[in-house]
Amino acid sequence: MKFLKLLSLLLLLLHSPKGDSASKIRCLETERQALLKFKHELVDTSGRLSSWGYEEHKRDCCKWGGVYCDNETSHVIRLDLNADPTRYYDAYLAHFDYAPLKGNVSTSLLELRQLQYLDLSYNDFEYVPIPKFIGSLNKLRYLYLHSANFWGPIPHHLGNLSKLLALDLSSNWNCYSESLDWVSHLHSLEFLDLSSTNLSNATTCLQAVSKLNSIRTLLLSDCGLQDIPPSSFPSKINASTPLTTLDLAHNSFKVSTLALIYWFSNFSNNGLTSIYFGGNRMPGPLPDVFASMTSLARLSLYETGLEGGIPNYFGNMNNLTYLDLSGNNLSGELSELTMNLSGPIQEKLEHLNLGDNSICGSFSNMSRFSSLQDLYLSENQLNGSILKGYLKLPHLLELDLSSNKLIGSVPDLSFSSSLEYLALDDNKLNGTLPESIGRLSKLRALFIASNSLKGTITEDFMSNLSQLWGLDLSSNPSLILKFNPHWVPLFQLLYLRLRHCILGPHFLSWLKTQRQLSYIDISSARISDNIPSWFAENVALDFIYLNVSNNQITGVFPGFSIFNSSPPTRRILDLSRNDISGSINFLCHARDWDLIDLSNNHFFGHIPDCFSDFESLRFLNLANNNFSGKIPHSFGSLSALSLLYLRNNSLSGELPTSMANLTNLMMIDVGGNRLTGKIPYWIGDQLSELKVLILRFNEFYGSIPSSLCGLVHIQILDLSSNKISGVIPNCVYQYFAMTEKKNESMPIMDHNTSIYGYPLGEVYHFQSAYFMWKGKEVKYVNNLGLVEIIDLSNNNLVGQIPSNITKLVGLVGLNFSTNNLSGPIPCNIGDLKSLDFLDFSRNHLSGSIPVGLGELTLGVLNLSYNNLAGKIPPIPQLQTYESAYIGNPDLCGCPLNKSCPGDESPHQDPNSGNNAMNYKEFEDDKFVTGEFYIALGVGFLVGFWGIFGTMLKTLFIEGWR
Ligand SMILES: *[C@@H]1O[C@H](CO)[C@@H](O)[C@H](O)[C@H]1NC(C)=O
Ligand SMILES: *[C@@H]1O[C@H](CO)[C@@H](O)[C@H](O)[C@H]1NC(C)=O
Ligand SMILES: *[C@@H]1O[C@H](CO)[C@@H](O)[C@H](O)[C@H]1NC(C)=O
Ligand SMILES: *[C@@H]1O[C@H](CO)[C@@H](O)[C@H](O)[C@H]1NC(C)=O
């Protein structure tokens, strides 16, 4: 239907005016002028209204695009300027060939006195209120303003449109209505869609609805509707409305959900055919209310908190074709659960979604549901193998069994020759991929990632898959992919993931034939090849996500020749961990990118100074390359930048002062360069969000500015191995984030969540950083736990250790080694209860060792080469650090082989002395054996899957059905 509508629109747009004689002109002059004025106030960048104009050959406004006149009266009766993007999506070029209309909706529309139909959906009115005057277009029967970016109160004037049959104001997320009283005047209304407008204050909406005697379709999903006490439900309803479709999904009903379903069942005189109530609360077993709804065809109760099984009355629901009970707590074995879906329903059911429940047991025979088109059982606990004949479903279009524990081989699905969507990812399937899958020529999406598939896939397997848009075979580490380098596939993919398969050693040559790829992940795929020259032109045409990391790709990166940025999206580029070289001037075109990771390659040259209007970049990783020269001044314009890694290059010069503008920075790692200058005052003054500051192994000099104490969120402060002099500021106790002792249990990495909100199987270490830990370089990654470290070692610091440093009770590591510090060790050092690593070696510290130190269970203690004196406190803990005390000539007592004056001869532990290690290492050193974690709390990519997912869904699901 949509297609036909579009076609007629196109025909009108293409209509040739030449053959028209003046005598045929029907358009009324007043209406023509009104339409021209209407156009004048709009902004039409893509020329959708180009057939509208003053020119002589455009005289007849009845022939203008989107304008329809009455055959007899010639009045304009219909204005259809719907800009639904799916109509304008060019799959071949993977972009949208239109721009929505913007501007002002002119009151000149009032001149169209006979207007019956007005559709401005999907245009962009840029947050203005819905015009009140529309309420005066009193002949209107159809008003569609879906998703048109209106804002503010819905004018109650619309209540004057007494002839209205259909009203759609949905998906104007910023529109609201305090009361739906105006709706109750629309006596003829048959269709009402206010979904995704805010009706949270419209508490009497049921009263308004109860007056709609003609209503057939009522769509109020995602309106913020709250519980209504059943006592205030309108009781006088004339239970004979023709209501058939009711959508109240995603509101905030918690206790009145069931009562509402009863009320509407009564209101519709038991005539409901479609009920959508998902996303509200209705905990407990599936209620009986549906038993009497014999006409019910579609029932959606996902995410309502349902428990238990499916009651046996479902078997008799003759007309039920669509059942969505996903995201609940349904439990029991699959065979038990589906047992009650026998009887007439089993031949009727076309769509069954039981995904994301707690269904267990082995996979049972589903073949009796002979009409099934869509079967979703993902995210359950199904185990066992899928036996032959269990999925003999001739009408099947979509099958999703992902995220279960299915074993055995991939089932033979040759019986389902219409299958379009197959998701078996994240199971334990083994063996080879059956050839029969390759013969499913209607297949659009093939997702079998994260299994244990073996064997070799060649072009023969895929040669029939001409419709394929999405392919994910990733994380099948034994799966080999081998293609003839000259193969030209019949498909044009949008989404491709082959990470962690055996794809190399050659680059995937058929990639060059793919013109619409938006998402490419061929990381960790054992590619050791030169980067092909076609890569830039063909592949990188319009990507959203491009990841070739962790291969052995060599050669000079050719850059990207085309930067197409419609629709504007966040882009992610990851070339890290390869052997790619060349300059990075191509980055200058990367204006709308979100995340760039070029780390661990051989890129060289200066970092170009071209970032002045980069507003989206939030993550930039250029670490471990051969960059030289200065950090460009224009970095200061990267206003969204959160994480910046430049470590291990040969950068020189000072940190540019423009970087003081980067107030969103959470992490800076510029360690291992030749940067110089004083540590800038503005770091502490302006970059107040910083959690990690790593300047180590550079040539910074001067003293530590007191402003650094302003970094109240700091968790890692590493200024080690510079030429910093002066004293340690007395204000370090202000490091607020370090004043709390964190939960001791080190969290394990959650492999199921990913930064994309998409189960990638492995967490992408975007937020990782490195620092020195007990003499080794250690990597820590984002997310859960907390690490707090101050490392000022290897500088020229003088003066005393500030005693208030002991307020930082969250500290895990403290390293002041190799400076010129003097004075005593703070006597309440024992307060640092989280400490695991303490190194004060090679200073001039004097005085005695505080007794409190014995209360700490340190992994490493090093106090060597100071001027400490007196007796080592005779606490067993302190005797375990073998070499912690050497080079302090005036220390005595155990474990040193030197007795103190007046003591007995020292007790010699027979086991000590053999250990040549400088420190005692605990066997289960949790900090080194595991990876470190730090809570950066950066939720910055959350939106990514949102955008991409919506697009995929539109294209995959709506586009093809
Ligand atoms: C108007 O004319 C068109 C084309 O001649 C015809 O298809 C349509 O049915 C007519 N409509 C009315 C209301 O007469
Ligand atoms: C709902 O009412 C509250 C309290 O009067 C008000 O603060 C809020 O802005 C209203 N929200 C909407 C969407 O009307
Ligand atoms: C079931 O649907 C058919 C049409 O598909 C209809 O004729 C019949 O009345 C419906 N049954 C009930 C009980 O509503
Ligand atoms: C697949 O796994 C099952 C057990 O899960 C095992 O019995 C079978 O031999 C495996 N098949 C192959 C081909 O590896």
PDB file of N, CA, C and O in Angstrom, residues 729-760:
ATOM      1  N   PRO A 729      52.014  19.180  47.038  1.00  0.00           N
ATOM      2  CA  PRO A 729      51.076  20.136  47.633  1.00  0.00           C
ATOM      3  C   PRO A 729      50.373  19.544  48.850  1.00  0.00           C
ATOM      4  O   PRO A 729      50.075  18.353  48.881  1.00  0.00           O
ATOM      5  N   ASN A 730      50.140  20.409  49.774  1.00  0.00           N
ATOM      6  CA  ASN A 730      49.564  19.988  51.039  1.00  0.00           C
ATOM      7  C   ASN A 730      48.073  19.688  50.940  1.00  0.00           C
ATOM      8  O   ASN A 730      47.441  19.264  51.889  1.00  0.00           O
ATOM      9  N   CYS A 731      47.506  19.922  49.759  1.00  0.00           N
ATOM     10  CA  CYS A 731      46.053  19.867  49.633  1.00  0.00           C
ATOM     11  C   CYS A 731      45.568  18.583  48.979  1.00  0.00           C
ATOM     12  O   CYS A 731      44.420  18.476  48.574  1.00  0.00           O
ATOM     13  N   VAL A 732      46.442  17.597  48.828  1.00  0.00           N
ATOM     14  CA  VAL A 732      46.025  16.384  48.112  1.00  0.00           C
ATOM     15  C   VAL A 732      44.827  15.695  48.775  1.00  0.00           C
ATOM     16  O   VAL A 732      44.132  14.918  48.122  1.00  0.00           O
ATOM     17  N   TYR A 733      44.629  15.989  50.063  1.00  0.00           N
ATOM     18  CA  TYR A 733      43.494  15.347  50.740  1.00  0.00           C
ATOM     19  C   TYR A 733      42.167  15.702  50.080  1.00  0.00           C
ATOM     20  O   TYR A 733      41.153  15.089  50.319  1.00  0.00           O
ATOM     21  N   GLN A 734      42.194  16.711  49.187  1.00  0.00           N
ATOM     22  CA  GLN A 734      40.951  17.100  48.503  1.00  0.00           C
ATOM     23  C   GLN A 734      40.519  16.111  47.433  1.00  0.00           C
ATOM     24  O   GLN A 734      39.457  16.255  46.839  1.00  0.00           O
ATOM     25  N   TYR A 735      41.350  15.136  47.148  1.00  0.00           N
ATOM     26  CA  TYR A 735      40.978  14.160  46.119  1.00  0.00           C
ATOM     27  C   TYR A 735      39.823  13.312  46.637  1.00  0.00           C
ATOM     28  O   TYR A 735      39.975  12.204  47.120  1.00  0.00           O
ATOM     29  N   PHE A 736      38.669  13.907  46.465  1.00  0.00           N
ATOM     30  CA  PHE A 736      37.478  13.372  47.097  1.00  0.00           C
ATOM     31  C   PHE A 736      37.239  11.919  46.730  1.00  0.00           C
ATOM     32  O   PHE A 736      36.896  11.090  47.563  1.00  0.00           O
ATOM     33  N   ALA A 737      37.416  11.613  45.425  1.00  0.00           N
ATOM     34  CA  ALA A 737      37.115  10.258  44.977  1.00  0.00           C
ATOM     35  C   ALA A 737      37.967   9.226  45.693  1.00  0.00           C
ATOM     36  O   ALA A 737      37.635   8.056  45.738  1.00  0.00           O
ATOM     37  N   MET A 738      39.091   9.698  46.253  1.00  0.00           N
ATOM     38  CA  MET A 738      39.981   8.752  46.905  1.00  0.00           C
ATOM     39  C   MET A 738      39.708   8.631  48.390  1.00  0.00           C
ATOM     40  O   MET A 738      40.390   7.892  49.085  1.00  0.00           O
ATOM     41  N   THR A 739      38.737   9.374  48.873  1.00  0.00           N
ATOM     42  CA  THR A 739      38.515   9.357  50.319  1.00  0.00           C
ATOM     43  C   THR A 739      37.535   8.287  50.746  1.00  0.00           C
ATOM     44  O   THR A 739      37.158   8.218  51.892  1.00  0.00           O
ATOM     45  N   GLU A 740      37.112   7.488  49.804  1.00  0.00           N
ATOM     46  CA  GLU A 740      36.190   6.413  50.186  1.00  0.00           C
ATOM     47  C   GLU A 740      36.841   5.076  49.915  1.00  0.00           C
ATOM     48  O   GLU A 740      37.447   4.866  48.878  1.00  0.00           O
ATOM     49  N   LYS A 741      36.626   4.205  50.857  1.00  0.00           N
ATOM     50  CA  LYS A 741      37.155   2.857  50.672  1.00  0.00           C
ATOM     51  C   LYS A 741      36.170   2.095  49.800  1.00  0.00           C
ATOM     52  O   LYS A 741      34.975   2.079  50.053  1.00  0.00           O
ATOM     53  N   LYS A 742      36.650   1.511  48.740  1.00  0.00           N
ATOM     54  CA  LYS A 742      35.760   0.863  47.789  1.00  0.00           C
ATOM     55  C   LYS A 742      35.567  -0.599  48.144  1.00  0.00           C
ATOM     56  O   LYS A 742      36.329  -1.183  48.902  1.00  0.00           O
ATOM     57  N   ASN A 743      34.511  -1.130  47.590  1.00  0.00           N
ATOM     58  CA  ASN A 743      34.199  -2.532  47.800  1.00  0.00           C
ATOM     59  C   ASN A 743      35.412  -3.390  47.440  1.00  0.00           C
ATOM     60  O   ASN A 743      36.022  -3.223  46.411  1.00  0.00           O
ATOM     61  N   GLU A 744      35.733  -4.299  48.318  1.00  0.00           N
ATOM     62  CA  GLU A 744      36.968  -5.047  48.107  1.00  0.00           C
ATOM     63  C   GLU A 744      36.885  -6.036  46.953  1.00  0.00           C
ATOM     64  O   GLU A 744      37.873  -6.310  46.297  1.00  0.00           O
ATOM     65  N   SER A 745      35.710  -6.579  46.761  1.00  0.00           N
ATOM     66  CA  SER A 745      35.637  -7.638  45.756  1.00  0.00           C
ATOM     67  C   SER A 745      35.858  -7.037  44.379  1.00  0.00           C
ATOM     68  O   SER A 745      35.179  -6.123  43.961  1.00  0.00           O
ATOM     69  N   MET A 746      36.835  -7.530  43.689  1.00  0.00           N
ATOM     70  CA  MET A 746      37.094  -7.033  42.351  1.00  0.00           C
ATOM     71  C   MET A 746      36.084  -7.654  41.410  1.00  0.00           C
ATOM     72  O   MET A 746      35.980  -8.865  41.319  1.00  0.00           O
ATOM     73  N   PRO A 747      35.318  -6.838  40.724  1.00  0.00           N
ATOM     74  CA  PRO A 747      34.276  -7.405  39.879  1.00  0.00           C
ATOM     75  C   PRO A 747      34.887  -8.103  38.673  1.00  0.00           C
ATOM     76  O   PRO A 747      35.961  -7.757  38.210  1.00  0.00           O
ATOM     77  N   ILE A 748      34.180  -9.082  38.200  1.00  0.00           N
ATOM     78  CA  ILE A 748      34.645  -9.730  36.987  1.00  0.00           C
ATOM     79  C   ILE A 748      34.037  -9.018  35.793  1.00  0.00           C
ATOM     80  O   ILE A 748      32.993  -8.403  35.882  1.00  0.00           O
ATOM     81  N   MET A 749      34.698  -9.137  34.702  1.00  0.00           N
ATOM     82  CA  MET A 749      34.229  -8.436  33.515  1.00  0.00           C
ATOM     83  C   MET A 749      32.962  -9.096  33.016  1.00  0.00           C
ATOM     84  O   MET A 749      32.858 -10.317  32.964  1.00  0.00           O
ATOM     85  N   ASP A 750      32.037  -8.303  32.667  1.00  0.00           N
ATOM     86  CA  ASP A 750      30.768  -8.826  32.197  1.00  0.00           C
ATOM     87  C   ASP A 750      30.832  -8.970  30.682  1.00  0.00           C
ATOM     88  O   ASP A 750      30.790  -8.001  29.956  1.00  0.00           O
ATOM     89  N   HIS A 751      30.916 -10.184  30.257  1.00  0.00           N
ATOM     90  CA  HIS A 751      31.099 -10.409  28.822  1.00  0.00           C
ATOM     91  C   HIS A 751      29.816 -10.250  28.025  1.00  0.00           C
ATOM     92  O   HIS A 751      29.828 -10.300  26.818  1.00  0.00           O
ATOM     93  N   ASN A 752      28.724 -10.118  28.718  1.00  0.00           N
ATOM     94  CA  ASN A 752      27.464 -10.052  27.972  1.00  0.00           C
ATOM     95  C   ASN A 752      27.049  -8.643  27.623  1.00  0.00           C
ATOM     96  O   ASN A 752      26.303  -8.425  26.689  1.00  0.00           O
ATOM     97  N   THR A 753      27.518  -7.698  28.415  1.00  0.00           N
ATOM     98  CA  THR A 753      27.136  -6.340  28.081  1.00  0.00           C
ATOM     99  C   THR A 753      28.239  -5.746  27.243  1.00  0.00           C
ATOM    100  O   THR A 753      29.396  -6.013  27.474  1.00  0.00           O
ATOM    101  N   SER A 754      27.873  -4.970  26.312  1.00  0.00           N
ATOM    102  CA  SER A 754      28.920  -4.292  25.595  1.00  0.00           C
ATOM    103  C   SER A 754      28.563  -2.840  25.531  1.00  0.00           C
ATOM    104  O   SER A 754      27.435  -2.437  25.764  1.00  0.00           O
ATOM    105  N   ILE A 755      29.528  -2.105  25.159  1.00  0.00           N
ATOM    106  CA  ILE A 755      29.372  -0.669  25.101  1.00  0.00           C
ATOM    107  C   ILE A 755      28.368  -0.256  24.039  1.00  0.00           C
ATOM    108  O   ILE A 755      27.781   0.791  24.077  1.00  0.00           O
ATOM    109  N   TYR A 756      28.142  -1.115  23.098  1.00  0.00           N
ATOM    110  CA  TYR A 756      27.189  -0.788  22.057  1.00  0.00           C
ATOM    111  C   TYR A 756      25.762  -1.141  22.427  1.00  0.00           C
ATOM    112  O   TYR A 756      24.854  -0.904  21.655  1.00  0.00           O
ATOM    113  N   GLY A 757      25.598  -1.792  23.556  1.00  0.00           N
ATOM    114  CA  GLY A 757      24.256  -2.256  23.866  1.00  0.00           C
ATOM    115  C   GLY A 757      23.868  -3.398  22.960  1.00  0.00           C
ATOM    116  O   GLY A 757      22.711  -3.760  22.836  1.00  0.00           O
ATOM    117  N   TYR A 758      24.837  -3.973  22.321  1.00  0.00           N
ATOM    118  CA  TYR A 758      24.574  -5.081  21.427  1.00  0.00           C
ATOM    119  C   TYR A 758      25.511  -6.196  21.854  1.00  0.00           C
ATOM    120  O   TYR A 758      26.656  -5.950  22.175  1.00  0.00           O
ATOM    121  N   PRO A 759      25.008  -7.398  21.944  1.00  0.00           N
ATOM    122  CA  PRO A 759      25.864  -8.459  22.467  1.00  0.00           C
ATOM    123  C   PRO A 759      27.016  -8.792  21.533  1.00  0.00           C
ATOM    124  O   PRO A 759      26.960  -9.691  20.722  1.00  0.00           O
ATOM    125  N   LEU A 760      28.065  -8.060  21.642  1.00  0.00           N
ATOM    126  CA  LEU A 760      29.220  -8.300  20.790  1.00  0.00           C
ATOM    127  C   LEU A 760      30.029  -9.490  21.272  1.00  0.00           C
ATOM    128  O   LEU A 760      30.903  -9.960  20.582  1.00  0.00           O
TER     129      LEU A 760
END
